[in-house]
PDB file of C-alpha atoms in Angstrom:
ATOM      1  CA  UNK A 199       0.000   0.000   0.000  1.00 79.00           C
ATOM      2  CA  UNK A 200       2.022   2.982  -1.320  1.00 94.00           C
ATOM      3  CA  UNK A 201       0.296   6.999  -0.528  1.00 97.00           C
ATOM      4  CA  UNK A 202       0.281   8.279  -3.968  1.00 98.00           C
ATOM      5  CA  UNK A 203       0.537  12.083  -4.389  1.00 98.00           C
ATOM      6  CA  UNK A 204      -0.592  14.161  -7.390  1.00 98.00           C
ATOM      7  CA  UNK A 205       0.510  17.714  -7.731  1.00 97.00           C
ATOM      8  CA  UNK A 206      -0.923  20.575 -10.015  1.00 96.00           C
ATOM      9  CA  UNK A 207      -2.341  19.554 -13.400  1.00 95.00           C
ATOM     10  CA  UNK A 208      -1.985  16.045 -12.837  1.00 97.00           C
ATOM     11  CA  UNK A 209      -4.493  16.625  -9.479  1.00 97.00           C
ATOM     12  CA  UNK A 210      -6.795  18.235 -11.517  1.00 96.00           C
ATOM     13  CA  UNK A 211      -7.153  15.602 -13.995  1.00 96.00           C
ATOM     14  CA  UNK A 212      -7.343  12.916 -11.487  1.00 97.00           C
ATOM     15  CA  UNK A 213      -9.964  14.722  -9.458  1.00 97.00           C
ATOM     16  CA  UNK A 214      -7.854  13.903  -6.386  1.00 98.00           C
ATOM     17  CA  UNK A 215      -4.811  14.727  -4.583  1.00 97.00           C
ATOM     18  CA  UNK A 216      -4.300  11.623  -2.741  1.00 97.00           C
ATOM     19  CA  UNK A 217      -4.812   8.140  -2.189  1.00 97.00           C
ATOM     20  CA  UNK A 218      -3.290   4.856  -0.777  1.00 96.00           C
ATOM     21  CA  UNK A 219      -3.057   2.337  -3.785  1.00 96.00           C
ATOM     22  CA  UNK A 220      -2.042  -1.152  -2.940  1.00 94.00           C
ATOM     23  CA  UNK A 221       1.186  -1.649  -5.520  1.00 96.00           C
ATOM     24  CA  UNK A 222       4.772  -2.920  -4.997  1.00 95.00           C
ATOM     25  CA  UNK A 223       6.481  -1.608  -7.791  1.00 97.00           C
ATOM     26  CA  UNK A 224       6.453   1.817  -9.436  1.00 97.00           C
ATOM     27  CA  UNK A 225       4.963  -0.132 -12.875  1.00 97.00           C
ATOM     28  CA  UNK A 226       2.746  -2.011 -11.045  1.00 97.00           C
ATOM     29  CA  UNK A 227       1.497   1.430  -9.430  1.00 97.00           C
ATOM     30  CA  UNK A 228       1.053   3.144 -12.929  1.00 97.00           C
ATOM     31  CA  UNK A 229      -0.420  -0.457 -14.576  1.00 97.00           C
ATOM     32  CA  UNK A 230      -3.333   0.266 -11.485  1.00 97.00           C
ATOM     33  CA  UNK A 231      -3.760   3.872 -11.782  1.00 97.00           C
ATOM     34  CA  UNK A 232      -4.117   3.592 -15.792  1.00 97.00           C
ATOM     35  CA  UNK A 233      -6.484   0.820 -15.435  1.00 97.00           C
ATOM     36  CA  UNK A 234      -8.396   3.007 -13.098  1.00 96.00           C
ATOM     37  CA  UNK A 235      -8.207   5.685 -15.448  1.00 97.00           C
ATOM     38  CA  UNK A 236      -6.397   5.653 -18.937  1.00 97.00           C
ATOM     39  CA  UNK A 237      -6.210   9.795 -18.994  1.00 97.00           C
ATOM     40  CA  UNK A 238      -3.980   9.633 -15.663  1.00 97.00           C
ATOM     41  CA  UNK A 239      -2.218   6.718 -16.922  1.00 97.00           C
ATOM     42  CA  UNK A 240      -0.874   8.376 -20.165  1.00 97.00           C
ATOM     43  CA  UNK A 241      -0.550  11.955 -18.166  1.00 97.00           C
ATOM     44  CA  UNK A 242       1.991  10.102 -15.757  1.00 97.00           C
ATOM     45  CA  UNK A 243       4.126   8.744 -18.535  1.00 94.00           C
ATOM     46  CA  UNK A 244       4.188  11.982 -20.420  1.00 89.00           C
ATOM     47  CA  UNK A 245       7.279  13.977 -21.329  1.00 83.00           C
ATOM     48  CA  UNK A 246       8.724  16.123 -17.946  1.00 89.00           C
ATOM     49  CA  UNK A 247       6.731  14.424 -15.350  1.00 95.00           C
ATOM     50  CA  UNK A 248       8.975  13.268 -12.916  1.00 96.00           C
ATOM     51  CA  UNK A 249       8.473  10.706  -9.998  1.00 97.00           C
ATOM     52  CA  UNK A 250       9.742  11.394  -6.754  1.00 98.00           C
ATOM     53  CA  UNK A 251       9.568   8.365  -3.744  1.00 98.00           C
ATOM     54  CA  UNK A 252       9.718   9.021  -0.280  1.00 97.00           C
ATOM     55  CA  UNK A 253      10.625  12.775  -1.704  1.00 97.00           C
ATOM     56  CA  UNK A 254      13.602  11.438  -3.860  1.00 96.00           C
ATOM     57  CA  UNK A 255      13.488  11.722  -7.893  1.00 96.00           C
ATOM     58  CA  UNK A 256      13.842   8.350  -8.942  1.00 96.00           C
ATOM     59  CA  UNK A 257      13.856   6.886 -12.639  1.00 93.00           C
ATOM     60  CA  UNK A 258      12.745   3.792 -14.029  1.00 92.00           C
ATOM     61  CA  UNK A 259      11.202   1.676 -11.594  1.00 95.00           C
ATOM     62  CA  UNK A 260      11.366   1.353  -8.010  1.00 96.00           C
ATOM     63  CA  UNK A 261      10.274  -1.155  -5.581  1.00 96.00           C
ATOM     64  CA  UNK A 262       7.237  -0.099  -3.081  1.00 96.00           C
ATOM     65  CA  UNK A 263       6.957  -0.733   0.798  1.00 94.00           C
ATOM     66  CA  UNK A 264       3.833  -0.376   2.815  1.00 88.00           C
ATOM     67  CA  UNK A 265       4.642   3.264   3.757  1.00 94.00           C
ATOM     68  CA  UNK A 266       6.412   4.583   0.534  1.00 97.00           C
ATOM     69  CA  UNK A 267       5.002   8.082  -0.485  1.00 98.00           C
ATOM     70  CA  UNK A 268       4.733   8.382  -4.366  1.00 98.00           C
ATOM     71  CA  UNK A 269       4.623  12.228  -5.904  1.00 98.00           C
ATOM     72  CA  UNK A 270       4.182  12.666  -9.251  1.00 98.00           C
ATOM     73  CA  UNK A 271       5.664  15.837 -10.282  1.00 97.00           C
ATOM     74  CA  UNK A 272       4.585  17.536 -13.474  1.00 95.00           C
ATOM     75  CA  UNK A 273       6.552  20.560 -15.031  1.00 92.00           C
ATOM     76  CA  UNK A 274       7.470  22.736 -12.398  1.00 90.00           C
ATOM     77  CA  UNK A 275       6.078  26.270 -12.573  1.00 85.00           C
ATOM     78  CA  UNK A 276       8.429  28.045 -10.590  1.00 84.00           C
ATOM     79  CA  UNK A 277       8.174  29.784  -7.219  1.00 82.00           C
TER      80      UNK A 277
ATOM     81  CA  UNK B 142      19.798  30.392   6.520  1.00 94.00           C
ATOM     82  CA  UNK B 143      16.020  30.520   6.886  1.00 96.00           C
ATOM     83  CA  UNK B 144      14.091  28.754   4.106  1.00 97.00           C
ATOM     84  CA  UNK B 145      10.321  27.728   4.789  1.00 97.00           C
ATOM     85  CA  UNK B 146       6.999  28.416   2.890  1.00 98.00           C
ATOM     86  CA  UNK B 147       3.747  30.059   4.412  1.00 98.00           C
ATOM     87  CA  UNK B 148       0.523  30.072   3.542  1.00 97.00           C
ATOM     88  CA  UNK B 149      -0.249  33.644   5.535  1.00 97.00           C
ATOM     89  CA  UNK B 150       0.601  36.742   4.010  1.00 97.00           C
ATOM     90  CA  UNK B 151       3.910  38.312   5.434  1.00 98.00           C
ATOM     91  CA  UNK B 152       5.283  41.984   5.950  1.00 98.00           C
ATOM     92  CA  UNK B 153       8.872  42.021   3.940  1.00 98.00           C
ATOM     93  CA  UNK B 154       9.972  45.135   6.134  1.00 98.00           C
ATOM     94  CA  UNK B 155       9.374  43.119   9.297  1.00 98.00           C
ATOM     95  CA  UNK B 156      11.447  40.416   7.897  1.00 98.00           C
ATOM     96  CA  UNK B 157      14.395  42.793   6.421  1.00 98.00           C
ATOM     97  CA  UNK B 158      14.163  44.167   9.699  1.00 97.00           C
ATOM     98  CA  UNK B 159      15.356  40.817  11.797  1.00 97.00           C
ATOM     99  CA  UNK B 160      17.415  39.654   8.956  1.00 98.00           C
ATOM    100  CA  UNK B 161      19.438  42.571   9.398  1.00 97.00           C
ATOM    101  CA  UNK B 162      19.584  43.113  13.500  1.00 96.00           C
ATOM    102  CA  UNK B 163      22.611  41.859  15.310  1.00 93.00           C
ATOM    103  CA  UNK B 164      24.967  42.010  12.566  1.00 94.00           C
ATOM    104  CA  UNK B 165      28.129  43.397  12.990  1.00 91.00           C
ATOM    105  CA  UNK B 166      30.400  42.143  10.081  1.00 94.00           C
ATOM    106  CA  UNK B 167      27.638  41.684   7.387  1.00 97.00           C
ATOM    107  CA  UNK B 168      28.362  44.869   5.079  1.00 97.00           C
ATOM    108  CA  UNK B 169      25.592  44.540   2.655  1.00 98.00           C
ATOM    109  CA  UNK B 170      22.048  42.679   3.293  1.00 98.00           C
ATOM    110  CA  UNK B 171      20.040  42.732  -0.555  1.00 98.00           C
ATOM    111  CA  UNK B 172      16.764  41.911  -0.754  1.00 98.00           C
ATOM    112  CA  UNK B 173      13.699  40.901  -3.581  1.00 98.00           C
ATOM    113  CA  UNK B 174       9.848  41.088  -2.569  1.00 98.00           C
ATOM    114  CA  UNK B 175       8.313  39.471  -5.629  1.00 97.00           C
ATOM    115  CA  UNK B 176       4.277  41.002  -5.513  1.00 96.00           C
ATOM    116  CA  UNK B 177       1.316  38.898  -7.311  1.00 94.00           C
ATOM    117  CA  UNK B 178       0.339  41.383 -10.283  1.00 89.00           C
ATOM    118  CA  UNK B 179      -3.218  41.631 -11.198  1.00 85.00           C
ATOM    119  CA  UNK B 180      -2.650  41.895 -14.881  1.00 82.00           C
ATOM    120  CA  UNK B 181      -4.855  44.372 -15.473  1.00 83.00           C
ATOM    121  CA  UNK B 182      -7.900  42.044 -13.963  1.00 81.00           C
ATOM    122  CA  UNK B 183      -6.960  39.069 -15.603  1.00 81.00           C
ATOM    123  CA  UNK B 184      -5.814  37.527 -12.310  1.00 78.00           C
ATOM    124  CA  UNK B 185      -8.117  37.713  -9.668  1.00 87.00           C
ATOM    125  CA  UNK B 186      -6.064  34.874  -7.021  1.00 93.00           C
ATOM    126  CA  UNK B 187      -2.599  32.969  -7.460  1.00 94.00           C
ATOM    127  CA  UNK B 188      -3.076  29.523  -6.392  1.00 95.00           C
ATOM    128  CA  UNK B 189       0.503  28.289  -5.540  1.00 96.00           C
ATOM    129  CA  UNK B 190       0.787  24.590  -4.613  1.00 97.00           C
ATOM    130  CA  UNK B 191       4.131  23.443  -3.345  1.00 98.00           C
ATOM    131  CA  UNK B 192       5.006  19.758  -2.277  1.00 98.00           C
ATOM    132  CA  UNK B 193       6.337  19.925   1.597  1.00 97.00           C
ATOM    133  CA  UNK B 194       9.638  18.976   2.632  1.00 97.00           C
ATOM    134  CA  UNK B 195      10.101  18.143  -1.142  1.00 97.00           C
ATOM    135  CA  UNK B 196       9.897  22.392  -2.216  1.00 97.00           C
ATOM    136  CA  UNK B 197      12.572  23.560   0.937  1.00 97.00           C
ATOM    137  CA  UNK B 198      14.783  20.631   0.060  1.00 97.00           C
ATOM    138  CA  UNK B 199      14.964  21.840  -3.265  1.00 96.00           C
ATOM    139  CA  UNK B 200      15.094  25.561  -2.468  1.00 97.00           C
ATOM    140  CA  UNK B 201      17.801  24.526  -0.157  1.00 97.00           C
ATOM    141  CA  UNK B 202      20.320  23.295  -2.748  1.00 96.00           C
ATOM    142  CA  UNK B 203      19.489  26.114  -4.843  1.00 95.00           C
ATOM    143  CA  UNK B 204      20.737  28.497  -1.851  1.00 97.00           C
ATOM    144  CA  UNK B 205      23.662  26.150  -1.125  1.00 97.00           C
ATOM    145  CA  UNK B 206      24.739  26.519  -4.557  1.00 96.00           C
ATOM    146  CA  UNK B 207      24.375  30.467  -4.028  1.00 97.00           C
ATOM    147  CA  UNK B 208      26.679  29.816  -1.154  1.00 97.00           C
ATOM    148  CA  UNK B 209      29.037  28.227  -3.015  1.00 97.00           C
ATOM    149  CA  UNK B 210      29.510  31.051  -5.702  1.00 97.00           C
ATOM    150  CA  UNK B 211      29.704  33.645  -3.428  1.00 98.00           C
ATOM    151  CA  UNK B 212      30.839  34.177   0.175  1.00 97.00           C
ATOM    152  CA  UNK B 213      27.448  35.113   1.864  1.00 98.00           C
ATOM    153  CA  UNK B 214      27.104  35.783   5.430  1.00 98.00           C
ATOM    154  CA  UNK B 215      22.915  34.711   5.154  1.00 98.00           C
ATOM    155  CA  UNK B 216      20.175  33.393   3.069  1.00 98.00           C
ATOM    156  CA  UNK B 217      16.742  34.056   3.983  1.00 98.00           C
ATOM    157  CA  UNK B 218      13.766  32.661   1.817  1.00 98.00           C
ATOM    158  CA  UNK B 219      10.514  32.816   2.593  1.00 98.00           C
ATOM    159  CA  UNK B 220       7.488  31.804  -0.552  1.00 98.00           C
ATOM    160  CA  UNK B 221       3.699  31.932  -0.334  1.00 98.00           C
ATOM    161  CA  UNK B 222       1.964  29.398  -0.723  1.00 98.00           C
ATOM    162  CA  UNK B 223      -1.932  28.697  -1.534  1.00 97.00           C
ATOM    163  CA  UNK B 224      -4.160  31.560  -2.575  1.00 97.00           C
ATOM    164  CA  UNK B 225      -2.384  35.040  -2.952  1.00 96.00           C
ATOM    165  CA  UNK B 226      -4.383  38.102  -3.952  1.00 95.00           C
ATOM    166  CA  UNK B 227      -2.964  41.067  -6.024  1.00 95.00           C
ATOM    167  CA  UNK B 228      -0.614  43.163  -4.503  1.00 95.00           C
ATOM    168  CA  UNK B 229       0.210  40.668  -2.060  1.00 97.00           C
ATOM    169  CA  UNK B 230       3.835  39.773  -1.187  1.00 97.00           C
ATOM    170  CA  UNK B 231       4.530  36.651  -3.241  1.00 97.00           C
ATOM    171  CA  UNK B 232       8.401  35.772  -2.098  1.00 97.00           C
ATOM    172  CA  UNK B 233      11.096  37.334  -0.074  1.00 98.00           C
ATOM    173  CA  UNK B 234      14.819  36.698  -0.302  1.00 98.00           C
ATOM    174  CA  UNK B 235      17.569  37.927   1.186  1.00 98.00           C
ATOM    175  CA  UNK B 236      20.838  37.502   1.261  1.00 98.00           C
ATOM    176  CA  UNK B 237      23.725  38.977   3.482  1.00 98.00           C
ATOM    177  CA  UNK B 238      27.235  39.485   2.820  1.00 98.00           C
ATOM    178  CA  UNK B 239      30.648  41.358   3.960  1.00 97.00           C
ATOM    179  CA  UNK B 240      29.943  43.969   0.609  1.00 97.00           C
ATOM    180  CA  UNK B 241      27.263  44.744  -1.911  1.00 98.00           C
ATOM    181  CA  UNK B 242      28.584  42.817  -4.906  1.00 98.00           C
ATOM    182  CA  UNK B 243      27.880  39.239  -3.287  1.00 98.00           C
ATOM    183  CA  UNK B 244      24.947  39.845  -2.139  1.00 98.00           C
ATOM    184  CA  UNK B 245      23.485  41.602  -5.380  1.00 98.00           C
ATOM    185  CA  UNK B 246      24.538  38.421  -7.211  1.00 98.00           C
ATOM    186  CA  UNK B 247      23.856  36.031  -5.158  1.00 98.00           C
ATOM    187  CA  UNK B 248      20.043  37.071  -4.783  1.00 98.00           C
ATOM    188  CA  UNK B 249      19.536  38.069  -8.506  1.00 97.00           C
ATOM    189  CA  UNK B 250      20.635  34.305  -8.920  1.00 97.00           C
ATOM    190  CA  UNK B 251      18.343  32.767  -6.295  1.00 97.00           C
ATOM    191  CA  UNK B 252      15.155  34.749  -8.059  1.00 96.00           C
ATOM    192  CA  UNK B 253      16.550  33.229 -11.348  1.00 94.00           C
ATOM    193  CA  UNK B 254      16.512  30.113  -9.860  1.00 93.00           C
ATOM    194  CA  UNK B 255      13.310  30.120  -7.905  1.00 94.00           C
ATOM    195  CA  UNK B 256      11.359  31.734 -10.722  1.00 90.00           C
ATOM    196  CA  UNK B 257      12.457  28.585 -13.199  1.00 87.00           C
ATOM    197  CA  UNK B 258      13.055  25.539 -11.279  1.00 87.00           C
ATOM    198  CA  UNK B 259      11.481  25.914  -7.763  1.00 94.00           C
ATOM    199  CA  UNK B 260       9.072  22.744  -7.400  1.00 96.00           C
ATOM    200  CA  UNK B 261       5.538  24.637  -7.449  1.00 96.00           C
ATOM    201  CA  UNK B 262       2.595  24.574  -9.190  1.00 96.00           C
ATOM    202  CA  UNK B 263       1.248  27.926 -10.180  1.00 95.00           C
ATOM    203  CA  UNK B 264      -2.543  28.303 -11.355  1.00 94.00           C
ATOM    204  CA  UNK B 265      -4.223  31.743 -12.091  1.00 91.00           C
ATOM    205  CA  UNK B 266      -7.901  32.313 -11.443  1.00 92.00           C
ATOM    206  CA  UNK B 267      -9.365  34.946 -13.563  1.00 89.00           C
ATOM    207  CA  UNK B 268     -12.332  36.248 -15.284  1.00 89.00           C
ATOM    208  CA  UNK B 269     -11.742  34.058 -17.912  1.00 86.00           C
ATOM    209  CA  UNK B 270     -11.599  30.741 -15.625  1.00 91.00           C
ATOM    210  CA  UNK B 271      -8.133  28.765 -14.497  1.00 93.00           C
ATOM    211  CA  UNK B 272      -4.826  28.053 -16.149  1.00 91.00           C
ATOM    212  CA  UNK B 273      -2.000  26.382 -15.102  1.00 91.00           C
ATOM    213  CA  UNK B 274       1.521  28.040 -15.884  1.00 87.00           C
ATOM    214  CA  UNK B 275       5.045  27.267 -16.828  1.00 81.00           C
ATOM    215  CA  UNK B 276       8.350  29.224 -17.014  1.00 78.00           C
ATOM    216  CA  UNK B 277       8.452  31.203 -19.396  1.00 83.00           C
ATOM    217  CA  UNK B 278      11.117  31.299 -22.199  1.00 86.00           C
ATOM    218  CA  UNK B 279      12.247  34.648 -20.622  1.00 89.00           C
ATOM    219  CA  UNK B 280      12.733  33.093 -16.827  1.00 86.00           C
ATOM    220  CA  UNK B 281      14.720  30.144 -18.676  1.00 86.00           C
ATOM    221  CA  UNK B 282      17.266  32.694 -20.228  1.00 89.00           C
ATOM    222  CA  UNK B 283      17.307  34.500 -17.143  1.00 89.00           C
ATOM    223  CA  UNK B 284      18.178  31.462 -15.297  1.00 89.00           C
ATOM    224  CA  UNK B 285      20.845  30.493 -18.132  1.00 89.00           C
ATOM    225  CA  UNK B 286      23.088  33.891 -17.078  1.00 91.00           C
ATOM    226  CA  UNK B 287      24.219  32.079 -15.189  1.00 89.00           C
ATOM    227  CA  UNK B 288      25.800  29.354 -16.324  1.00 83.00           C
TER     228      UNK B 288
END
């Protein structure tokens, strides 16, 4: 059970800003979410978004514990 | 150095005020108050979302990188976040040195940097309904300056 975060435009297409999804991989996390909903699934993988676990950027995949925190981060809009 | 995020408005006098008290060797303090603009009615609230711990971590190698380029004294950041009306105090840096050269630099290059590569997430509300924005091209070549 990971706590998946979405920030900014990603939030607003998802309709939510938080959730605990029951995954133990970072492609088994984005196989659930884009089964859930194929908009978010394609948003995630798209160009810039970055993935950050337990607030660390990671890339490719990652394996999930019971209390990992997910963010996806799209494009940054500066402060 | 001070970096942390707020969702109340804040008074940048009060805070140039105790960033500057007690210093003896500090030379030069310079300071940036960034202000929401209200472009001409087309933005009636900033929404600024920022992803805790995450944002200051970030900010915080930005300013350590400042530190590294020039010999600062201080570093004081302080960002909105959530909904910010216009004319309302946006961000506040400032950074403290023994003379005004360093500390010109040093927080031209932390606006640069905060401006194009800060983790937040910036929506307008307007007349005209929402919109999510990005750097522009100009805060990209602003940030490039510097190498």
């Amino acid at each position: 059970m990971a706590r998946v975060l979405l920030f900014g435009p990603l939030r607003d297409l998802a309709g939510w800003r938080e959730r605990q999804i029951e995954a133990d991989s970072l492609s088994a996390l984005r196989i659930v979410l884009a089964a859930e909903d194929a908009d978010l699934g394609e948003a995630i993988g798209g160009p810039g978004v970055q993935v950050a676990i337990d607030q660390a950027v990671v890339r490719g995949d990652a394996a999930l514990t019971a209390d990992s925190e997910v963010a996806f981060l799209p494009p940054m809009s500066g402060g | 150095m001070t970096i942390s995020l707020t969702e109340a408005p804040f008074d940048p006098g009060a805070l140039l005020t105790a960033f500057t008290r007690g210093r003896s060797e500090t030379g030069a303090v310079a300071t940036f108050t960034g202000i929401a603009r209200a472009e001409q009615g087309a933005t009636a609230v900033l929404e600024l979302e920022a992803y805790p711990g995450f944002t200051e971590a970030a900010i915080g190698k930005i300013a350590d990188e400042a530190r590294g380029r020039w010999a600062l004294h201080d570093v004081a950041i302080l960002h909105r976040v959530g909904r910010i009306g216009p004319g309302e105090p946006i961000v506040f840096v400032a950074t403290a040195a023994g003379h005004r050269r360093a500390a010109f630099e040093a927080c031209d290059f932390l606006m640069d940097y905060l401006k194009s590569r800060a983790p937040f997430w910036k929506k307008e509300h307007g007349p005209d309904g929402e919109r999510w924005i990005e750097p522009t091209a100009q805060d990209h070549a602003d940030r490039e300056r510097w190498g």
